[in-house]
Each structure stands twice: as C-alpha cells, then as structure tokens.
C-alpha cells in the first residue's frame, strides 16, 4: 500500500512542478501550487513514518541544526496545539549539530507534541526545549540504555495527567494505547522510539500520575555545518544530446511522468512497462543505452534482475533504482555493486539530477562486503 501511495504522490508532485513552471513566477496561483507541493511533501513524510515503523524506509540522514528545524515547525505545531494549551519553544544557545533524516526528526517532534496535547484534555502547558548535553556515567546509568557522551537534547514536557509505572513501561510498544477505541493507533510513540533508535539516539521518559510527562530525546552531536534544504524552485534542467535512457516502471502515470521529465531535459528516452519489455527493447535497439532507470518491484521481473541482465550486456550502463520502499537492505546482494537510488515520491528536479549524477559516474553506494 505504501508503495502505491508513493507512486500517487510522485504523480502529484510531478504535475505540480509542471504547473508551477507553466504558471510563471508572477502568477497569483503560484502560492496555491506551492501549497500542493508542500502538502504532498507532508504526505510523503507520513508515509515515511509508517515505513520507518515497518523498518522498510531508506533513511536520508544529513547534518541538521535542530533549533532551525524546530523553529520552522513552530507554525505547524501551534496549529496542532489547542487554544487552552500554552505552547513555548526554548531554543538552546550555541546548539550543536546532529545527523539524521530531517523528515523523521520532524515526525518525532510532531508525535510527541500530539501525545502531550492528548494528555491535557482540560488544558495546560507544553514546552519544547533544546540544548547541548554532556552525559556522564552517572547520568547514563539513570537513563538506560543511554551511553556517556556528547549529545544534542530535545525535550517535550507537558502538565497533563501523567502515567503510572506500568503504563510508562509499555508506551513504546506497537499498538499499545490508553485511548478509547478509535481514538489512537498505538503507533505514534512506537514510531518515535524506532526513529530515535535508527538515528543512533536514545529516548527517556519521566512521568508520574497527576504530574505530567517529560520525554527527553538524546541524539549524538556531530561536527560540520548544517545542510540547507533546497527551496521548492523549478530548476533549469541541463540539456543533453547523446545519452539514451531506458525507463522500466509498471505504473503507467509514473512511467509517463518520468519520460516527460527526462525528455524535456534533452535525453533520448525509451519506456517499458516491465523488465521483460525493457530487455526486448534493449536487444532490438541496435545501439547502446547509457542509463537504466528502473522501479525495484515490478511484475514478471524485479528491477534488480533487469539491471543485472542489462549490465551483463553493457558493462558501462549506469543504473538508477527507484522505489517507494526497500524490502531489503543494500548489503543483501540484490543491488549491483554500483548504483543509484531514487526515493519515491520524487520531483522533476531530483529525477533529472539523479540521472545526471549516474552518467557522471559518481558512485552513490557500493555493496557491503559479505
């Protein structure tokens, strides 16, 4: 289901890019078009949350300024917080950097915020704070499984009804909820726990009945400058004249969209609805194909098998895998030793850039030695 949903989001994002370009920068409908793109990005983030819970999501870590990330989220967070709840954000000074998937960290903060609001049905105070923390052995022992070291810390504190020891011991269990039937999925805090753990961090909870709750997230501090998010600008695609790209994608709308994007960038583009058809096209072409852009999961033949067969015929072929999820990790042996991965949903910009990166022979990942 998540794979199908990401295909739909690819179509929404792709056609939004086309509309924004054709409207022109001064058109008053530009703002509405950009809202569509933002909504699609948010939907993609929610999909990543579900996939992270299922351990099927490919994380995309980058160096993050956590203060900047939370500050940018404050407008959204205030919409989530009811009027009878006082909300404050206390940004730590000279905050260090972390390395994590920004969308996943956003989801952690959203889930903890929603959880805090639900714990205050008659109102209260919600505080998010960040700061640098040096964890010594004593503090680490008090917050297992936290290890001593340098961390960036984000805490979400509420003045709600709190919880007893039995509830606190189970809150991160999948599908565990204290809410009445139909009011909670039991996935929110389980997802928070999974994301924090996958990010190399630790989460600790302090709560007593009637005394609110405090969720502390510790993420390892790293060196380096924060990597800025790219604005939602319509790029000018570089023009190419000689490269031939073969697209193998079983979803017709995604296949057509990818064809249009790459053709507009100047490539010669061939399309196939599955691996069998892609092999037939390659065999009958009579000239080499420079790049294969293939969905990973397709009927009749997986994209990884298609890539392997075409690579056997042409060692110089560049491979770009695309998928809404990963059913296996990169060390499983399914991927070729050199390849590129394009996460669905993708935009025109990311597709064109990924193909150009492949053709420039800049390896993105290699198979881990077994």
Coordinates of C-alpha atoms in Angstrom, one line a residue:
X1 CA 0.0 0.0 0.0
X2 CA 2.8 2.4 0.9
X3 CA 4.5 1.7 -2.5
X4 CA 1.2 2.5 -4.3
X5 CA 0.7 5.7 -2.2
X6 CA 4.2 6.9 -3.1
X7 CA 3.5 6.3 -6.8
X8 CA 0.4 8.6 -6.4
X9 CA 2.5 11.2 -4.6
X10 CA 5.1 11.1 -7.4
X11 CA 2.4 11.9 -9.9
X12 CA 1.0 14.7 -7.7
X13 CA 4.4 16.3 -7.1
X14 CA 5.5 15.9 -10.7
X15 CA 2.4 17.5 -12.2
X16 CA 2.7 20.3 -9.6
X17 CA 6.2 21.0 -10.8
X18 CA 4.9 21.3 -14.4
X19 CA 2.0 23.6 -13.4
X20 CA 4.3 25.9 -11.4
X21 CA 6.6 26.2 -14.4
X22 CA 3.8 27.0 -16.8
X23 CA 2.1 29.4 -14.5
X24 CA 5.2 31.7 -14.3
X25 CA 6.7 33.3 -11.2
X26 CA 4.3 36.2 -11.1
X27 CA 1.0 34.2 -11.4
X28 CA -1.2 34.6 -8.3
X29 CA -1.8 30.8 -8.5
X30 CA 1.8 30.1 -7.7
X31 CA 1.1 30.2 -4.0
X32 CA -1.6 27.6 -4.4
X33 CA 0.7 25.4 -6.5
X34 CA 3.4 25.5 -3.8
X35 CA 0.8 24.6 -1.2
X36 CA 0.1 21.4 -3.2
X37 CA 3.8 20.6 -3.3
X38 CA 4.1 21.2 0.5
X39 CA 1.0 19.0 1.2
X40 CA 2.5 16.2 -1.0
X41 CA 5.8 16.5 0.9
X42 CA 3.9 16.3 4.2
X43 CA 2.0 13.2 3.0
X44 CA 5.3 11.7 1.9
X45 CA 6.7 12.3 5.4
X46 CA 3.7 10.5 6.9
X47 CA 4.4 7.6 4.6
X48 CA 8.0 7.5 5.7
X49 CA 6.7 7.3 9.3
X50 CA 4.8 4.1 8.6
X51 CA 7.7 2.7 6.6
X52 CA 10.2 3.5 9.4
X53 CA 7.9 1.7 11.8
X54 CA 8.0 -1.3 9.5
X55 CA 11.8 -1.0 9.0
X56 CA 11.2 -0.6 5.3
X57 CA 12.2 3.0 5.0
X58 CA 15.5 4.1 3.5
X59 CA 16.7 7.0 5.8
X60 CA 18.2 10.0 4.3
X61 CA 20.4 11.5 7.0
X62 CA 22.0 14.9 6.8
X63 CA 23.6 17.3 9.2
X64 CA 20.8 19.3 10.9
X65 CA 20.5 22.4 13.0
X66 CA 17.8 21.2 15.4
X67 CA 17.0 24.8 16.5
X68 CA 16.3 25.8 12.9
X69 CA 14.2 22.7 12.3
X70 CA 12.0 23.2 15.3
X71 CA 11.7 26.9 14.7
X72 CA 10.5 26.3 11.2
X73 CA 8.0 23.8 12.6
X74 CA 6.5 26.1 15.2
X75 CA 3.8 27.4 12.9
X76 CA 2.6 23.9 12.2
X77 CA 3.0 22.9 15.9
X78 CA 0.8 25.8 17.1
X79 CA -1.9 24.5 14.8
X80 CA -1.7 21.2 16.5
X81 CA -1.9 22.7 20.0
X82 CA -5.4 23.6 21.2
X83 CA -6.1 27.2 22.4
X84 CA -6.3 26.0 26.1
X85 CA -2.7 24.8 26.0
X86 CA 0.2 27.3 26.4
X87 CA 3.0 26.4 24.0
X88 CA 6.6 27.6 24.2
X89 CA 9.8 26.7 22.5
X90 CA 13.0 27.3 24.4
X91 CA 16.0 27.1 22.0
X92 CA 19.3 26.2 23.4
X93 CA 22.3 28.5 22.8
X94 CA 25.1 27.5 20.5
X95 CA 23.4 24.2 19.8
X96 CA 25.5 21.5 18.3
X97 CA 24.5 19.6 15.1
X98 CA 23.1 16.2 14.7
X99 CA 23.0 13.8 11.7
X100 CA 19.6 12.4 11.0
X101 CA 16.8 12.3 8.5
X102 CA 15.0 15.7 8.8
X103 CA 11.6 14.3 7.9
X104 CA 11.9 11.6 10.5
X105 CA 13.0 14.0 13.3
X106 CA 10.1 16.3 12.3
X107 CA 7.8 13.3 12.8
X108 CA 9.3 12.6 16.2
X109 CA 8.5 16.1 17.4
X110 CA 5.0 16.1 15.9
X111 CA 4.2 12.8 17.5
X112 CA 5.5 13.9 20.9
X113 CA 3.5 17.1 20.6
X114 CA 0.3 15.4 19.7
X115 CA 0.8 12.9 22.6
X116 CA 1.4 15.8 25.0
X117 CA -1.8 17.5 23.9
X118 CA -3.8 14.4 24.3
X119 CA -2.5 14.1 27.8
X120 CA -4.0 17.5 28.7
X121 CA -7.8 17.3 27.8
X122 CA -8.6 20.3 30.0
X123 CA -5.6 22.4 29.0
X124 CA -2.2 23.0 30.4
X125 CA 1.4 23.9 29.3
X126 CA 3.5 22.3 26.6
X127 CA 7.2 23.1 26.4
X128 CA 9.8 22.1 23.8
X129 CA 13.4 22.8 24.7
X130 CA 16.7 22.1 23.1
X131 CA 20.3 22.2 24.5
X132 CA 23.7 20.6 24.4
X133 CA 24.2 17.9 27.0
X134 CA 27.3 16.1 28.2
X135 CA 26.2 12.8 29.6
X136 CA 28.5 11.3 32.3
X137 CA 28.4 7.8 33.5
X138 CA 26.1 8.7 36.5
X139 CA 23.5 10.2 34.2
X140 CA 23.8 7.4 31.7
X141 CA 23.1 4.8 34.4
X142 CA 20.0 6.8 35.4
X143 CA 18.7 6.8 31.9
X144 CA 19.3 3.3 30.4
X145 CA 20.2 2.5 27.6
X146 CA 21.8 6.0 27.3
X147 CA 25.6 5.9 27.0
X148 CA 28.1 8.6 28.2
X149 CA 29.0 11.1 25.5
X150 CA 28.1 14.4 23.8
X151 CA 24.5 14.9 22.7
X152 CA 22.0 17.4 21.4
X153 CA 18.9 17.1 23.5
X154 CA 15.3 17.9 22.7
X155 CA 12.6 17.6 25.4
X156 CA 8.9 17.7 25.2
X157 CA 7.2 18.4 28.6
X158 CA 3.5 18.6 29.4
X159 CA 1.5 19.3 32.6
X160 CA -1.1 16.6 31.8
X161 CA -2.4 13.6 33.7
X162 CA 0.9 11.7 33.6
X163 CA 1.2 7.9 33.8
X164 CA 1.9 5.2 36.2
X165 CA 5.0 2.9 36.1
X166 CA 3.1 0.1 34.3
X167 CA 1.9 2.4 31.5
X168 CA 5.3 4.0 31.2
X169 CA 6.9 0.6 30.7
X170 CA 4.7 -0.1 27.7
X171 CA 4.3 3.2 25.9
X172 CA 6.7 2.4 23.2
X173 CA 5.1 -1.0 22.4
X174 CA 3.5 -1.1 18.9
X175 CA -0.3 -0.7 19.1
X176 CA -0.3 -0.1 22.8
X177 CA -2.6 2.8 23.7
X178 CA -4.5 4.1 26.7
X179 CA -7.0 6.0 24.5
X180 CA -10.5 4.7 23.9
X181 CA -11.2 2.6 20.8
X182 CA -11.0 4.6 17.6
X183 CA -9.1 7.5 19.2
X184 CA -5.5 6.1 18.9
X185 CA -3.5 3.7 16.8
X186 CA -0.7 2.9 19.3
X187 CA 1.9 3.7 16.6
X188 CA 2.8 7.2 17.4
X189 CA 5.3 6.6 20.3
X190 CA 6.4 3.3 18.8
X191 CA 7.4 5.2 15.7
X192 CA 9.2 7.8 17.8
X193 CA 11.2 5.1 19.5
X194 CA 12.1 3.4 16.2
X195 CA 13.2 6.7 14.6
X196 CA 15.3 7.7 17.6
X197 CA 17.0 4.3 17.7
X198 CA 17.7 4.3 14.0
X199 CA 19.2 7.7 14.3
X200 CA 21.7 6.4 16.9
X201 CA 19.9 8.2 19.8
X202 CA 18.0 7.3 22.9
X203 CA 14.7 8.4 24.4
X204 CA 13.9 8.6 28.1
X205 CA 10.6 9.3 29.9
X206 CA 9.9 10.8 33.3
X207 CA 6.3 10.8 34.5
X208 CA 4.1 10.2 37.5
X209 CA 0.3 10.2 37.8
X210 CA -1.0 13.7 38.0
X211 CA 2.4 15.3 37.4
X212 CA 2.7 15.4 33.7
X213 CA 5.3 13.8 31.5
X214 CA 8.7 14.7 30.1
X215 CA 10.1 13.0 27.0
X216 CA 13.8 13.5 26.5
X217 CA 15.4 12.6 23.2
X218 CA 19.2 12.4 23.1
X219 CA 20.9 12.5 19.6
X220 CA 24.7 12.2 19.2
X221 CA 26.4 15.6 18.5
X222 CA 28.4 15.8 15.3
X223 CA 30.8 18.3 13.7
X224 CA 30.0 20.1 10.5
X225 CA 27.7 22.8 9.1
X226 CA 24.0 22.1 8.7
X227 CA 23.0 21.2 5.2
X228 CA 20.3 23.6 3.9
X229 CA 17.1 22.3 2.5
X230 CA 16.6 23.1 -1.2
X231 CA 13.9 25.6 -1.9
X232 CA 10.9 24.5 -4.0
X233 CA 12.2 26.2 -7.1
X234 CA 11.7 25.0 -10.6
X235 CA 15.2 24.2 -11.9
X236 CA 16.5 24.7 -15.4
X237 CA 17.5 21.3 -16.5
X238 CA 20.8 20.8 -18.2
X239 CA 20.5 19.9 -21.8
X240 CA 21.9 16.6 -23.2
X241 CA 22.1 15.4 -26.7
X242 CA 23.6 11.9 -26.9
X243 CA 22.5 9.9 -23.9
X244 CA 19.8 7.3 -24.2
X245 CA 17.8 6.5 -21.0
X246 CA 15.6 3.4 -20.7
X247 CA 12.8 3.7 -18.1
X248 CA 11.2 0.5 -16.7
X249 CA 8.2 1.2 -14.5
X250 CA 5.0 -0.7 -14.2
X251 CA 2.9 2.3 -13.0
X252 CA 1.7 4.0 -16.2
X253 CA 1.3 7.5 -14.8
X254 CA 4.8 7.4 -13.1
X255 CA 6.3 6.0 -16.3
X256 CA 4.8 8.8 -18.4
X257 CA 5.8 11.5 -16.0
X258 CA 9.4 10.2 -15.8
X259 CA 9.5 10.1 -19.6
X260 CA 8.4 13.7 -19.9
X261 CA 10.8 15.0 -17.3
X262 CA 13.9 13.3 -18.9
X263 CA 12.8 14.1 -22.5
X264 CA 12.4 17.8 -21.5
X265 CA 16.0 17.6 -20.1
X266 CA 17.2 16.6 -23.6
X267 CA 17.7 12.9 -23.2
X268 CA 16.5 10.3 -25.7
X269 CA 14.0 8.3 -23.7
X270 CA 12.7 4.8 -24.1
X271 CA 10.0 3.3 -21.8
X272 CA 8.9 -0.2 -20.8
X273 CA 6.1 -1.4 -18.6
X274 CA 8.2 -4.2 -17.0
X275 CA 11.6 -5.9 -17.1
X276 CA 10.6 -8.3 -19.9
X277 CA 9.7 -5.5 -22.2
X278 CA 12.8 -3.5 -21.2
X279 CA 15.0 -6.4 -22.2
X280 CA 13.3 -6.7 -25.6
X281 CA 13.7 -3.0 -26.3
X282 CA 17.4 -3.1 -25.4
X283 CA 18.0 -6.2 -27.6
X284 CA 16.3 -4.7 -30.6
X285 CA 17.7 -1.2 -30.3
X286 CA 21.0 -1.8 -32.1
X287 CA 22.8 0.9 -30.1
X288 CA 23.9 1.2 -26.5
X289 CA 21.8 2.5 -23.7
X290 CA 23.7 4.8 -21.3
X291 CA 21.3 4.7 -18.3
X292 CA 18.6 2.4 -16.9
X293 CA 16.0 4.0 -14.6
X294 CA 14.0 1.1 -13.1
X295 CA 11.5 0.5 -10.4
X296 CA 12.7 -2.1 -7.9
X297 CA 9.4 -4.0 -7.5
X298 CA 7.7 -4.9 -10.8
X299 CA 5.7 -7.9 -12.1
X300 CA 7.5 -10.6 -14.1
X301 CA 11.0 -9.4 -13.3
X302 CA 12.4 -7.3 -10.4
X303 CA 14.3 -4.2 -11.3
X304 CA 17.4 -5.6 -9.8
X305 CA 17.3 -8.6 -12.1
X306 CA 16.7 -6.4 -15.1
X307 CA 19.7 -4.3 -14.1
X308 CA 21.9 -7.3 -13.7
X309 CA 21.0 -8.7 -17.2
X310 CA 21.5 -5.4 -19.0
X311 CA 24.7 -4.8 -17.1
X312 CA 26.0 -8.1 -18.4
X313 CA 25.3 -6.9 -21.9
X314 CA 26.9 -3.5 -21.4
X315 CA 29.3 -3.0 -18.6
X316 CA 29.2 0.8 -18.9
X317 CA 25.5 1.0 -18.3
X318 CA 24.5 3.3 -15.4
X319 CA 21.7 2.1 -13.1
X320 CA 19.2 4.2 -11.2
X321 CA 16.9 2.2 -8.9
X322 CA 13.6 3.9 -7.8
X323 CA 11.1 2.7 -5.2
X324 CA 8.6 3.8 -2.6
X325 CA 10.3 1.5 -0.1
X326 CA 13.0 -1.0 0.4
X327 CA 12.1 -4.6 1.1
X328 CA 15.8 -5.5 1.7
X329 CA 18.9 -3.6 2.7
X330 CA 21.7 -2.7 0.4
X331 CA 24.0 -5.4 1.8
X332 CA 21.6 -8.2 0.8
X333 CA 23.2 -8.8 -2.6
X334 CA 20.2 -7.7 -4.6
X335 CA 21.8 -4.5 -5.7
X336 CA 24.6 -4.3 -8.2
X337 CA 27.9 -3.2 -6.7
X338 CA 27.5 0.3 -8.2
X339 CA 24.2 2.0 -8.4
X340 CA 22.0 4.9 -7.5
X341 CA 18.8 5.1 -5.6
X342 CA 15.8 7.5 -6.1
X343 CA 13.2 7.6 -3.4
X344 CA 9.6 7.9 -4.4
X345 CA 7.9 10.3 -4.4
X346 CA 10.4 12.3 -6.5
X347 CA 10.2 15.6 -8.3
X348 CA 11.5 16.5 -11.7
X349 CA 14.5 18.1 -10.2
X350 CA 15.6 15.0 -8.2
X351 CA 15.0 12.7 -11.1
X352 CA 17.0 14.8 -13.6
X353 CA 19.8 15.3 -11.1
X354 CA 20.0 11.6 -10.2
X355 CA 20.3 10.6 -13.8
X356 CA 22.9 13.2 -14.4
X357 CA 24.8 12.0 -11.3
X358 CA 24.8 8.5 -12.6
X359 CA 26.0 9.5 -16.1
X360 CA 28.8 11.5 -14.5
X361 CA 29.9 8.2 -12.9
X362 CA 29.7 9.4 -9.3
X363 CA 29.0 6.1 -7.3
X364 CA 26.3 6.7 -4.7
X365 CA 26.6 3.4 -2.9
X366 CA 28.5 0.2 -3.0
X367 CA 27.6 -3.3 -1.9
X368 CA 28.8 -4.0 1.6
X369 CA 31.3 -6.9 1.6
X370 CA 29.7 -10.1 2.8

